[in-house]
Amino acid sequence: MMKAIHQLVPNLAYGDAISNESLVVRDMLRSWGYESEIYTDVCDEQVADARLPLAEHRKVSSRKNGIILHHSTGSEVSSYCKSLSDKKILIYHNITPPHFFHTFSDSIHEKLDHGRKQLKYLRASINIPVCDSDYNASELRSIGYENVRILPIAINFEKYRERPPCPFVLSRFDRELTNVLCVGRVAPNKKIEDALKVFACYQRINPHSRLIVVGKVNMFDRYHSFLFDLADELGVKNLHLTGHVSFEKLIAFYHVADVLLLMSEHEGFGVPLLEAMFYEIPIMAFKSSAVPETLGNAGILIIEKRFDRIAEMLNIVLSDEALHRRIIRVQKERLQDFSAEKIEQRLRRIIEDFERC
Amino acid sequence: MPVFEIRDKSIDEAELNRKIEENLKERQSDSLAALAAAPGAHSGLAPSVQDIEIRDGLGFLRKLARELPDYKVFGPFKTLRRFVKRQIAIDKAIVYFMHTVTNRLSFLADRLDSLDKRASTPRDTASEIDVPKAGGSVTSPTDPSAPRMRLDALAESPGEPAPAEAARRDTMREDQAHKDLLDYFHFKFNCVHGGTEKEIREKGLAYIEFLRNAGTVLDIGCGRGSFLELLRENGIHAVGIDSNRHMVDVCSRKALDVTCVDASDYLGQQDNNRFGGIFASHVIEHFQGDDLVRFVRLCYDKLAPGGCVILETPNPLSIFVLGGTFYLDVTHVRPVHPDFLKLLLDTIGFKDIRTLPVSPFPEEEKFQLLKGKDKLVQTLNANLEKMNKMFYSHYNYAVIALK
């Protein structure tokens, strides 16, 4: 048996899905008796205690140990990993296809491209490739990876239960207006503009409504100003771009939300879908990338972006109680497939195979 | 081409689509009116920042930037174009910033409105006794005699004039807002400094045996409910109380039987001999001397004969606790010495009183003893042990007693 399985992550950000997963995986590994740490040089101060600097990893690197490398955008960690003799699992979290960024940002474009090149270059040294969805797996297969395993993102819902929702958000965004929620980084692939268009139509049906977009915003980004232009043009009132929020605030937004609207055209997994299932919010999401896979039978999939019809559906979902209840029930059932026990079993199997490599 | 895909077959997709088309048709026939009405629906609100044109001065440049496609851009235009784009980004950032500011302002305005509303409703005595202006459009109250009655009531109680009453209500509201903030702060404090769920459960294991087969256990100041969960797992029926509503919310989400109430009030309302066990962890250090005595007496009254009381509190025999952790929580009133507590319980009538040291100080952080057998080393070690006991005794202790 290996003594230690450590994780290398490009960065450890507070509240970020990949970072949260690496923490969950670390705890599972430790509970099975492995030594396990998270190594990275880039981290937020809230989670700084949970990681060790990358330079420290050299000291523990050995042929007898294992590494789990989390890969998304191009990063030095991946290059560093290639040079090690440890056995390696690659968890591939998906790289946004660069074409989404063509019109908006050039530097990101390069970074993503670099990430893709690294993926090819890593191939020979990886013992077990793992993805969070079949959609991501197909991408790995297309560049020559074989026998790719699926491990859905592990979410620690205990944490969601324990922490209190921020009272200020609760009182500010109370239920006087219908709250349409959109969660995700404000970036072109998330197609916030489409959510805005749906919402513009919906606001004609129900003027007492607001659109809340929760996710990191880059103020000097062209995409961001484009969104505000569009909101002006469409005459949308009550648009709130919250920017990056603390965990307590995120929970609070789920508490006040009436519906989750996800028009994203590229989701590697779709953590907000699971969060909405957990908070019993009906989901309407565009059928693309990993979304249908994560949703399963739950929620309402949008297959064509006809905004007036989507807005009508939104209105029906919010007003038809029987339909609302039915959607919530199926979503709850679907959430069971992502329970901690099931994820743990899957990871256990992967680690057992890893031991045999 | 269908717009939706619903995989849950119990939902009638065709029916939904029919409804959507129907609604759309209805709305289109009414669209002119709807379009006219939609912007108007918000006309009562202050104009939002997005509506304010702040780019007038840049209009020409902006147009230029838009109309010069990439391949036509050369020479000085290129620099100009870059400048304009940057400028546009900056003014967008300003709009965004102002947007945030307006949001916050409108939040404050909302708060003020609701405060105003609240301030005016209970004070109807003050507002309604104003004589309506002649011909004024003051809507008459449903009961015309009501203002008169209020006037009479006022006349009967000259000791409490309206302004004093209003001031009292203001203070009450202020107190409530303050309590809300305090509650939230203490919840956060408890999350950060109150020990992890795991620690609380490990500590709780030592107490379980005293509470088994005892009947209903009351957990006073149950916090996030970790001990209640442990009791539930061990098949012991338990209820909890906490004065902090955030804690109670967390417990309710865990489906625990918890009430948000002050401990002494709650105990006072219970039947005597009701509980098989009473557990109060980190509660008694929050009481003034007299209140502590009353609290312990109430515990005794409400406990069934043979029932067990467990009171856990920081250990003042440890200088580390006294000088460090005890005053971390400013709501701690005073440390309670174990001998005092034992004597108090004894006086009130408890029996089989014993103390239990809880949460040991980590060995590796104590003064380390020296190795060697000569006399000097031994004397030094004996002194170090005394100092360890004084400085680094257990963090907490519990007194356990039976009725």
Short mmCIF file of N, CA, C and O in Angstrom, two decimals, chain B residues 265-313:
data_model
loop_
_atom_site.label_atom_id
_atom_site.label_comp_id
_atom_site.label_asym_id
_atom_site.label_seq_id
_atom_site.Cartn_x
_atom_site.Cartn_y
_atom_site.Cartn_z
N ASP B 265 -36.22 31.65 31.95
CA ASP B 265 -37.65 31.74 31.62
C ASP B 265 -38.20 30.35 31.35
O ASP B 265 -39.27 29.98 31.84
N TYR B 266 -37.45 29.61 30.54
CA TYR B 266 -37.94 28.29 30.12
C TYR B 266 -38.07 27.36 31.33
O TYR B 266 -39.09 26.73 31.53
N LEU B 267 -37.01 27.34 32.14
CA LEU B 267 -37.04 26.44 33.29
C LEU B 267 -38.21 26.79 34.21
O LEU B 267 -38.91 25.92 34.72
N GLY B 268 -38.42 28.10 34.39
CA GLY B 268 -39.49 28.55 35.27
C GLY B 268 -40.86 28.04 34.84
O GLY B 268 -41.73 27.79 35.66
N GLN B 269 -41.04 27.87 33.51
CA GLN B 269 -42.36 27.46 33.02
C GLN B 269 -42.57 25.95 33.05
O GLN B 269 -43.67 25.47 32.79
N GLN B 270 -41.53 25.16 33.28
CA GLN B 270 -41.66 23.70 33.22
C GLN B 270 -42.24 23.13 34.52
O GLN B 270 -42.10 23.74 35.59
N ASP B 271 -42.86 21.94 34.39
CA ASP B 271 -43.33 21.25 35.59
C ASP B 271 -42.14 20.78 36.40
O ASP B 271 -41.09 20.44 35.83
N ASN B 272 -42.32 20.72 37.71
CA ASN B 272 -41.24 20.17 38.54
C ASN B 272 -41.05 18.69 38.21
O ASN B 272 -41.97 18.02 37.75
N ASN B 273 -39.85 18.19 38.46
CA ASN B 273 -39.51 16.78 38.24
C ASN B 273 -39.69 16.32 36.79
O ASN B 273 -39.93 15.17 36.52
N ARG B 274 -39.61 17.25 35.82
CA ARG B 274 -39.93 16.87 34.45
C ARG B 274 -38.78 16.11 33.78
O ARG B 274 -39.00 15.19 33.00
N PHE B 275 -37.54 16.54 34.04
CA PHE B 275 -36.44 16.04 33.22
C PHE B 275 -35.65 14.92 33.91
O PHE B 275 -35.45 14.95 35.12
N GLY B 276 -35.20 13.97 33.10
CA GLY B 276 -34.35 12.89 33.62
C GLY B 276 -32.91 13.34 33.72
O GLY B 276 -32.12 12.76 34.48
N GLY B 277 -32.56 14.34 32.95
CA GLY B 277 -31.18 14.84 32.97
C GLY B 277 -31.15 16.26 32.47
O GLY B 277 -31.95 16.65 31.62
N ILE B 278 -30.23 17.06 33.02
CA ILE B 278 -30.05 18.43 32.52
C ILE B 278 -28.57 18.62 32.23
O ILE B 278 -27.71 18.31 33.05
N PHE B 279 -28.30 19.11 31.01
CA PHE B 279 -26.92 19.30 30.58
C PHE B 279 -26.75 20.76 30.19
O PHE B 279 -27.53 21.29 29.39
N ALA B 280 -25.78 21.44 30.79
CA ALA B 280 -25.54 22.84 30.42
C ALA B 280 -24.04 23.03 30.25
O ALA B 280 -23.30 23.07 31.22
N SER B 281 -23.62 23.10 29.00
CA SER B 281 -22.19 23.24 28.73
C SER B 281 -21.89 24.70 28.42
O SER B 281 -22.51 25.29 27.54
N HIS B 282 -20.97 25.27 29.15
CA HIS B 282 -20.55 26.67 28.96
C HIS B 282 -21.73 27.63 29.06
O HIS B 282 -21.95 28.46 28.19
N VAL B 283 -22.48 27.49 30.12
CA VAL B 283 -23.62 28.37 30.38
C VAL B 283 -23.39 29.16 31.67
O VAL B 283 -23.53 30.37 31.70
N ILE B 284 -22.96 28.45 32.74
CA ILE B 284 -22.96 29.09 34.06
C ILE B 284 -21.96 30.24 34.18
O ILE B 284 -22.15 31.12 35.00
N GLU B 285 -20.95 30.26 33.31
CA GLU B 285 -20.00 31.38 33.41
C GLU B 285 -20.60 32.67 32.86
O GLU B 285 -19.99 33.72 32.92
N HIS B 286 -21.81 32.58 32.30
CA HIS B 286 -22.48 33.77 31.78
C HIS B 286 -23.40 34.41 32.84
O HIS B 286 -24.07 35.39 32.54
N PHE B 287 -23.49 33.81 34.04
CA PHE B 287 -24.42 34.32 35.04
C PHE B 287 -23.73 35.17 36.10
O PHE B 287 -22.59 34.91 36.45
N GLN B 288 -24.46 36.16 36.61
CA GLN B 288 -24.02 36.87 37.82
C GLN B 288 -24.22 35.92 39.00
O GLN B 288 -25.01 34.97 38.89
N GLY B 289 -23.57 36.21 40.12
CA GLY B 289 -23.61 35.31 41.27
C GLY B 289 -25.02 34.86 41.66
O GLY B 289 -25.30 33.66 41.71
N ASP B 290 -25.94 35.81 41.89
CA ASP B 290 -27.29 35.47 42.33
C ASP B 290 -28.03 34.65 41.29
O ASP B 290 -28.73 33.70 41.60
N ASP B 291 -27.89 35.08 40.03
CA ASP B 291 -28.59 34.37 38.95
C ASP B 291 -28.11 32.93 38.86
O ASP B 291 -28.88 32.03 38.55
N LEU B 292 -26.82 32.73 39.13
CA LEU B 292 -26.28 31.37 39.09
C LEU B 292 -26.96 30.50 40.14
O LEU B 292 -27.37 29.37 39.87
N VAL B 293 -27.12 31.06 41.33
CA VAL B 293 -27.77 30.31 42.40
C VAL B 293 -29.21 29.97 42.00
O VAL B 293 -29.67 28.83 42.14
N ARG B 294 -29.91 30.97 41.43
CA ARG B 294 -31.29 30.74 41.02
C ARG B 294 -31.35 29.65 39.95
O ARG B 294 -32.20 28.76 39.97
N PHE B 295 -30.40 29.74 39.01
CA PHE B 295 -30.37 28.77 37.91
C PHE B 295 -30.18 27.34 38.43
O PHE B 295 -30.91 26.43 38.05
N VAL B 296 -29.23 27.18 39.34
CA VAL B 296 -28.97 25.84 39.86
C VAL B 296 -30.20 25.33 40.64
O VAL B 296 -30.56 24.15 40.56
N ARG B 297 -30.85 26.23 41.36
CA ARG B 297 -32.04 25.83 42.12
C ARG B 297 -33.15 25.38 41.16
O ARG B 297 -33.80 24.36 41.37
N LEU B 298 -33.33 26.14 40.07
CA LEU B 298 -34.34 25.76 39.08
C LEU B 298 -34.04 24.38 38.49
O LEU B 298 -34.92 23.55 38.31
N CYS B 299 -32.74 24.16 38.19
CA CYS B 299 -32.33 22.86 37.65
C CYS B 299 -32.74 21.76 38.63
O CYS B 299 -33.25 20.71 38.23
N TYR B 300 -32.51 22.01 39.90
CA TYR B 300 -32.82 21.00 40.92
C TYR B 300 -34.33 20.72 40.92
O TYR B 300 -34.77 19.57 40.91
N ASP B 301 -35.12 21.80 40.91
CA ASP B 301 -36.58 21.63 40.94
C ASP B 301 -37.10 20.84 39.75
O ASP B 301 -38.00 20.02 39.87
N LYS B 302 -36.56 21.11 38.57
CA LYS B 302 -37.13 20.53 37.36
C LYS B 302 -36.61 19.12 37.10
O LYS B 302 -37.07 18.45 36.19
N LEU B 303 -35.60 18.73 37.84
CA LEU B 303 -35.00 17.41 37.64
C LEU B 303 -35.80 16.37 38.43
O LEU B 303 -36.20 16.61 39.57
N ALA B 304 -36.05 15.21 37.80
CA ALA B 304 -36.75 14.14 38.51
C ALA B 304 -35.82 13.56 39.57
O ALA B 304 -34.60 13.59 39.39
N PRO B 305 -36.36 12.99 40.64
CA PRO B 305 -35.48 12.37 41.65
C PRO B 305 -34.61 11.31 40.98
O PRO B 305 -35.09 10.53 40.17
N GLY B 306 -33.34 11.31 41.32
CA GLY B 306 -32.40 10.36 40.69
C GLY B 306 -31.82 10.89 39.40
O GLY B 306 -30.90 10.32 38.83
N GLY B 307 -32.37 12.02 38.91
CA GLY B 307 -31.89 12.60 37.65
C GLY B 307 -30.49 13.21 37.82
O GLY B 307 -30.05 13.50 38.93
N CYS B 308 -29.84 13.42 36.67
CA CYS B 308 -28.43 13.83 36.72
C CYS B 308 -28.26 15.22 36.11
O CYS B 308 -28.82 15.52 35.05
N VAL B 309 -27.52 16.08 36.78
CA VAL B 309 -27.21 17.38 36.19
C VAL B 309 -25.73 17.41 35.84
O VAL B 309 -24.90 16.89 36.59
N ILE B 310 -25.42 17.96 34.66
CA ILE B 310 -24.02 18.09 34.24
C ILE B 310 -23.77 19.54 33.87
O ILE B 310 -24.43 20.08 32.97
N LEU B 311 -22.86 20.20 34.58
CA LEU B 311 -22.54 21.59 34.28
C LEU B 311 -21.07 21.68 33.88
O LEU B 311 -20.20 21.38 34.68
N GLU B 312 -20.83 22.06 32.61
CA GLU B 312 -19.44 22.18 32.15
C GLU B 312 -19.10 23.66 32.01
O GLU B 312 -19.93 24.46 31.58
N THR B 313 -17.86 24.01 32.40
CA THR B 313 -17.46 25.42 32.37
C THR B 313 -15.94 25.51 32.28
O THR B 313 -15.25 24.54 32.59
#
